[in-house]
């Protein structure tokens, strides 16, 4: 027999699967059930898995599958949309199979290829020291850039953004700006010394830096401790 919270979570997961084709993130589950931390969600997911209602799939982001529903949720046994039905965030991905050629100033955004400064590495996980030095330049398609604003590139280290399609070793293309909308993936400078790549959410005077991996807790910080340095607009992956 399931508890009230277990039924609520199973109902939320199934409804999201039916609507979007993918299960919700642990942060979304936490907010939906009004829990204070994701550890409570982990316990509920484990209990549902042990009782045979859901299954965790290895080596996949948001790796949950509803196996069966209790009688109380039998009305939710409709078809689940395919994953292609919705993509919460899909970076514009360019496979880079040749080395970048160092050049001078950045070209205009509507040129066939643009040389962007690769500023170094940024953590998609535990924040690292702020990045300020240009390592070299990397070539990206001009169509990846937005307008004529300044852009730069960073190499990602860590796995906290894997559910957003951003893997360790990827190069992210960043549009330089100091503001963001809730849900944007940004480069955040914390306490003027730690740079990190996270999803941005504003909660009153507080800023939440949200990972896209249930293994990482969301960091909630006073607004004056976080400075936005840019917004993600593209992604480059080398195979």
Tab-separated table of C-alpha atoms in Angstrom:
chain	number	residue	atom	x	y	z
A	1	UNK	CA	0.000	0.000	0.000
A	2	UNK	CA	1.345	3.398	-0.974
A	3	UNK	CA	1.495	6.465	1.221
A	4	UNK	CA	-0.208	9.713	0.218
A	5	UNK	CA	3.128	11.283	-0.815
A	6	UNK	CA	4.097	8.235	-2.865
A	7	UNK	CA	0.790	8.380	-4.741
A	8	UNK	CA	1.195	12.133	-5.294
A	9	UNK	CA	4.672	11.652	-6.715
A	10	UNK	CA	3.637	8.757	-8.950
A	11	UNK	CA	0.684	10.803	-10.238
A	12	UNK	CA	2.945	13.785	-10.958
A	13	UNK	CA	5.490	11.637	-12.816
A	14	UNK	CA	2.811	9.906	-14.912
A	15	UNK	CA	1.077	13.185	-15.829
A	16	UNK	CA	4.373	14.707	-16.943
A	17	UNK	CA	5.209	11.590	-18.952
A	18	UNK	CA	1.816	11.745	-20.659
A	19	UNK	CA	2.195	15.462	-21.400
A	20	UNK	CA	5.888	15.762	-22.274
A	21	UNK	CA	7.186	12.278	-22.999
A	22	UNK	CA	9.945	12.647	-20.387
A	23	UNK	CA	9.782	12.409	-16.589
A	24	UNK	CA	10.218	15.545	-14.464
A	25	UNK	CA	13.527	16.473	-12.861
A	26	UNK	CA	14.071	15.888	-9.154
A	27	UNK	CA	13.831	19.649	-8.573
A	28	UNK	CA	10.442	19.724	-10.297
A	29	UNK	CA	9.276	16.768	-8.192
A	30	UNK	CA	10.475	18.521	-5.041
A	31	UNK	CA	8.568	21.698	-5.909
A	32	UNK	CA	5.419	19.792	-6.904
A	33	UNK	CA	5.310	17.947	-3.576
A	34	UNK	CA	6.394	21.032	-1.610
A	35	UNK	CA	9.415	19.285	-0.078
A	36	UNK	CA	12.427	21.164	1.235
A	37	UNK	CA	15.154	18.997	-0.311
A	38	UNK	CA	15.666	16.408	-3.015
A	39	UNK	CA	16.647	13.792	-0.431
A	40	UNK	CA	12.937	13.310	0.322
A	41	UNK	CA	12.291	12.727	-3.384
A	42	UNK	CA	15.115	10.180	-3.503
A	43	UNK	CA	13.447	8.256	-0.654
A	44	UNK	CA	10.043	8.338	-2.361
A	45	UNK	CA	11.494	7.221	-5.702
A	46	UNK	CA	13.353	4.368	-4.000
A	47	UNK	CA	10.171	3.257	-2.230
A	48	UNK	CA	8.187	3.296	-5.492
A	49	UNK	CA	10.946	1.351	-7.222
A	50	UNK	CA	11.053	-1.266	-4.453
A	51	UNK	CA	7.278	-1.710	-4.774
A	52	UNK	CA	7.506	-2.189	-8.537
A	53	UNK	CA	5.682	0.959	-9.642
A	54	UNK	CA	8.628	2.670	-11.341
A	55	UNK	CA	11.964	1.598	-12.763
A	56	UNK	CA	15.217	3.545	-12.971
A	57	UNK	CA	17.002	3.143	-16.293
A	58	UNK	CA	20.831	3.154	-16.181
A	59	UNK	CA	23.016	5.628	-18.101
A	60	UNK	CA	20.174	7.947	-19.066
A	61	UNK	CA	19.219	11.430	-17.933
A	62	UNK	CA	15.884	11.633	-16.052
A	63	UNK	CA	16.010	7.846	-16.125
A	64	UNK	CA	12.588	6.962	-14.699
A	65	UNK	CA	9.901	4.756	-16.203
A	66	UNK	CA	6.417	4.125	-14.817
A	67	UNK	CA	5.890	0.355	-14.793
A	68	UNK	CA	2.378	0.191	-13.353
A	69	UNK	CA	-0.171	2.328	-11.561
A	70	UNK	CA	-2.244	1.624	-8.442
A	71	UNK	CA	-6.029	1.463	-8.723
A	72	UNK	CA	-6.287	5.031	-7.427
A	73	UNK	CA	-4.434	6.268	-10.534
A	74	UNK	CA	-5.962	3.919	-13.096
A	75	UNK	CA	-7.477	6.914	-14.903
A	76	UNK	CA	-3.940	8.015	-15.835
A	77	UNK	CA	-3.107	4.904	-17.838
A	78	UNK	CA	-3.341	6.714	-21.179
A	79	UNK	CA	-0.616	6.763	-23.824
A	80	UNK	CA	2.682	8.468	-23.136
A	81	UNK	CA	3.939	10.907	-25.743
A	82	UNK	CA	7.311	10.160	-27.345
A	83	UNK	CA	10.342	12.084	-26.094
A	84	UNK	CA	10.402	14.035	-29.350
A	85	UNK	CA	7.147	15.732	-28.341
A	86	UNK	CA	8.975	18.164	-26.107
A	87	UNK	CA	12.529	19.273	-25.481
A	88	UNK	CA	12.828	21.509	-22.387
A	89	UNK	CA	16.209	22.798	-23.535
A	90	UNK	CA	18.238	21.649	-26.495
A	91	UNK	CA	21.436	23.607	-27.139
A	92	UNK	CA	22.293	24.200	-30.756
A	93	UNK	CA	24.901	21.497	-31.154
A	94	UNK	CA	27.731	21.634	-33.653
A	95	UNK	CA	30.147	18.720	-34.000
A	96	UNK	CA	33.679	20.138	-34.155
A	97	UNK	CA	35.985	17.661	-35.888
A	98	UNK	CA	38.874	19.929	-36.766
A	99	UNK	CA	41.158	22.045	-34.592
A	100	UNK	CA	40.473	25.742	-34.247
A	101	UNK	CA	42.836	28.165	-35.969
A	102	UNK	CA	43.910	31.086	-33.765
A	103	UNK	CA	42.990	34.476	-35.220
A	104	UNK	CA	42.653	38.016	-34.119
A	105	UNK	CA	39.489	39.990	-33.545
A	106	UNK	CA	36.072	38.356	-33.603
A	107	UNK	CA	34.157	38.514	-36.891
A	108	UNK	CA	30.626	39.830	-37.139
A	109	UNK	CA	27.849	37.445	-36.142
A	110	UNK	CA	26.440	36.956	-39.639
A	111	UNK	CA	29.728	35.691	-41.130
A	112	UNK	CA	30.056	32.009	-42.122
A	113	UNK	CA	32.551	31.331	-39.314
A	114	UNK	CA	33.404	33.380	-36.252
A	115	UNK	CA	36.498	33.158	-34.088
A	116	UNK	CA	35.521	33.317	-30.408
A	117	UNK	CA	37.914	33.553	-27.485
A	118	UNK	CA	37.989	30.293	-25.526
A	119	UNK	CA	38.295	31.610	-21.990
A	120	UNK	CA	39.214	28.333	-20.303
A	121	UNK	CA	37.148	25.912	-18.246
A	122	UNK	CA	33.941	26.394	-16.292
A	123	UNK	CA	32.454	24.010	-13.776
A	124	UNK	CA	29.144	22.305	-14.392
A	125	UNK	CA	29.334	20.902	-10.892
A	126	UNK	CA	31.303	22.305	-7.978
A	127	UNK	CA	32.207	25.920	-8.870
A	128	UNK	CA	35.806	26.680	-9.835
A	129	UNK	CA	37.798	29.906	-9.822
A	130	UNK	CA	36.545	32.694	-12.036
A	131	UNK	CA	37.795	32.635	-15.602
A	132	UNK	CA	39.404	35.700	-17.131
A	133	UNK	CA	42.257	34.521	-19.369
A	134	UNK	CA	41.918	33.677	-23.064
A	135	UNK	CA	43.378	30.220	-23.726
A	136	UNK	CA	43.006	30.419	-27.530
A	137	UNK	CA	40.298	30.992	-30.114
A	138	UNK	CA	37.741	28.569	-31.512
A	139	UNK	CA	35.767	28.696	-34.759
A	140	UNK	CA	31.950	28.591	-34.555
A	141	UNK	CA	29.202	29.158	-37.149
A	142	UNK	CA	27.989	32.749	-37.236
A	143	UNK	CA	24.394	31.500	-37.226
A	144	UNK	CA	24.935	30.182	-33.683
A	145	UNK	CA	25.386	33.703	-32.344
A	146	UNK	CA	22.624	36.139	-31.453
A	147	UNK	CA	22.764	39.637	-32.861
A	148	UNK	CA	26.051	41.529	-32.718
A	149	UNK	CA	26.645	41.278	-28.992
A	150	UNK	CA	29.954	39.980	-27.677
A	151	UNK	CA	30.255	36.208	-27.311
A	152	UNK	CA	32.860	33.898	-25.848
A	153	UNK	CA	33.373	30.171	-25.359
A	154	UNK	CA	34.106	28.010	-22.310
A	155	UNK	CA	35.050	24.364	-21.914
A	156	UNK	CA	32.735	22.502	-19.522
A	157	UNK	CA	34.109	20.329	-16.748
A	158	UNK	CA	31.739	18.229	-14.626
A	159	UNK	CA	28.386	16.533	-15.098
A	160	UNK	CA	25.860	18.663	-13.246
A	161	UNK	CA	24.169	19.840	-16.480
A	162	UNK	CA	23.809	16.475	-18.250
A	163	UNK	CA	19.989	16.601	-18.240
A	164	UNK	CA	20.251	19.812	-20.285
A	165	UNK	CA	22.389	17.966	-22.842
A	166	UNK	CA	25.661	19.502	-21.632
A	167	UNK	CA	28.419	16.958	-21.028
A	168	UNK	CA	31.888	17.060	-19.510
A	169	UNK	CA	34.304	18.275	-22.200
A	170	UNK	CA	31.731	20.176	-24.272
A	171	UNK	CA	32.406	23.765	-25.310
A	172	UNK	CA	29.580	26.188	-24.572
A	173	UNK	CA	29.014	29.408	-26.479
A	174	UNK	CA	28.055	32.280	-24.189
A	175	UNK	CA	26.444	35.594	-25.070
A	176	UNK	CA	27.887	38.202	-22.717
A	177	UNK	CA	25.136	39.871	-20.675
A	178	UNK	CA	24.414	40.772	-17.063
A	179	UNK	CA	20.708	39.901	-16.927
A	180	UNK	CA	18.755	36.676	-17.395
A	181	UNK	CA	15.250	35.268	-17.436
A	182	UNK	CA	14.128	32.461	-15.151
A	183	UNK	CA	15.041	29.168	-16.785
A	184	UNK	CA	18.047	30.500	-18.699
A	185	UNK	CA	21.337	28.623	-18.409
A	186	UNK	CA	23.921	31.169	-17.389
A	187	UNK	CA	27.513	31.709	-16.393
A	188	UNK	CA	27.266	32.859	-12.788
A	189	UNK	CA	30.074	34.460	-10.804
A	190	UNK	CA	29.637	33.715	-7.101
A	191	UNK	CA	31.298	36.006	-4.553
A	192	UNK	CA	33.470	37.409	-7.367
A	193	UNK	CA	35.665	34.316	-7.345
A	194	UNK	CA	33.713	31.199	-8.381
A	195	UNK	CA	32.375	30.682	-11.893
A	196	UNK	CA	29.749	28.052	-12.618
A	197	UNK	CA	27.296	27.077	-15.369
A	198	UNK	CA	23.780	26.618	-13.990
A	199	UNK	CA	20.098	27.215	-14.687
A	200	UNK	CA	18.976	30.568	-13.283
A	201	UNK	CA	15.894	31.117	-11.158
A	202	UNK	CA	14.999	34.274	-9.272
A	203	UNK	CA	13.093	33.910	-5.995
A	204	UNK	CA	12.484	37.388	-4.594
A	205	UNK	CA	15.836	38.719	-3.412
A	206	UNK	CA	17.395	35.259	-3.709
A	207	UNK	CA	18.908	33.559	-6.740
A	208	UNK	CA	18.747	29.804	-7.251
A	209	UNK	CA	21.538	28.203	-9.289
A	210	UNK	CA	19.959	24.931	-10.350
A	211	UNK	CA	21.815	21.894	-11.643
A	212	UNK	CA	20.395	19.596	-14.323
A	213	UNK	CA	21.451	16.450	-12.498
A	214	UNK	CA	19.573	15.079	-9.456
A	215	UNK	CA	22.903	14.261	-7.779
A	216	UNK	CA	23.511	17.986	-7.184
A	217	UNK	CA	21.603	20.233	-4.807
A	218	UNK	CA	20.338	23.626	-5.972
A	219	UNK	CA	22.344	26.532	-4.528
A	220	UNK	CA	20.186	29.395	-3.252
A	221	UNK	CA	22.158	32.593	-2.640
A	222	UNK	CA	21.429	36.254	-1.905
A	223	UNK	CA	21.233	38.262	-5.104
A	224	UNK	CA	24.225	40.437	-4.200
A	225	UNK	CA	26.484	37.359	-4.128
A	226	UNK	CA	25.749	36.346	-7.716
A	227	UNK	CA	26.765	38.222	-10.851
A	228	UNK	CA	25.520	37.078	-14.254
A	229	UNK	CA	28.316	36.985	-16.834
A	230	UNK	CA	26.464	35.559	-19.816
A	231	UNK	CA	23.744	33.289	-21.192
A	232	UNK	CA	24.185	29.981	-22.997
A	233	UNK	CA	23.320	30.212	-26.708
A	234	UNK	CA	25.133	27.237	-28.239
A	235	UNK	CA	27.121	24.074	-27.709
A	236	UNK	CA	30.061	22.489	-29.536
A	237	UNK	CA	30.992	18.835	-29.108
A	238	UNK	CA	34.142	17.181	-30.436
A	239	UNK	CA	33.892	13.492	-31.341
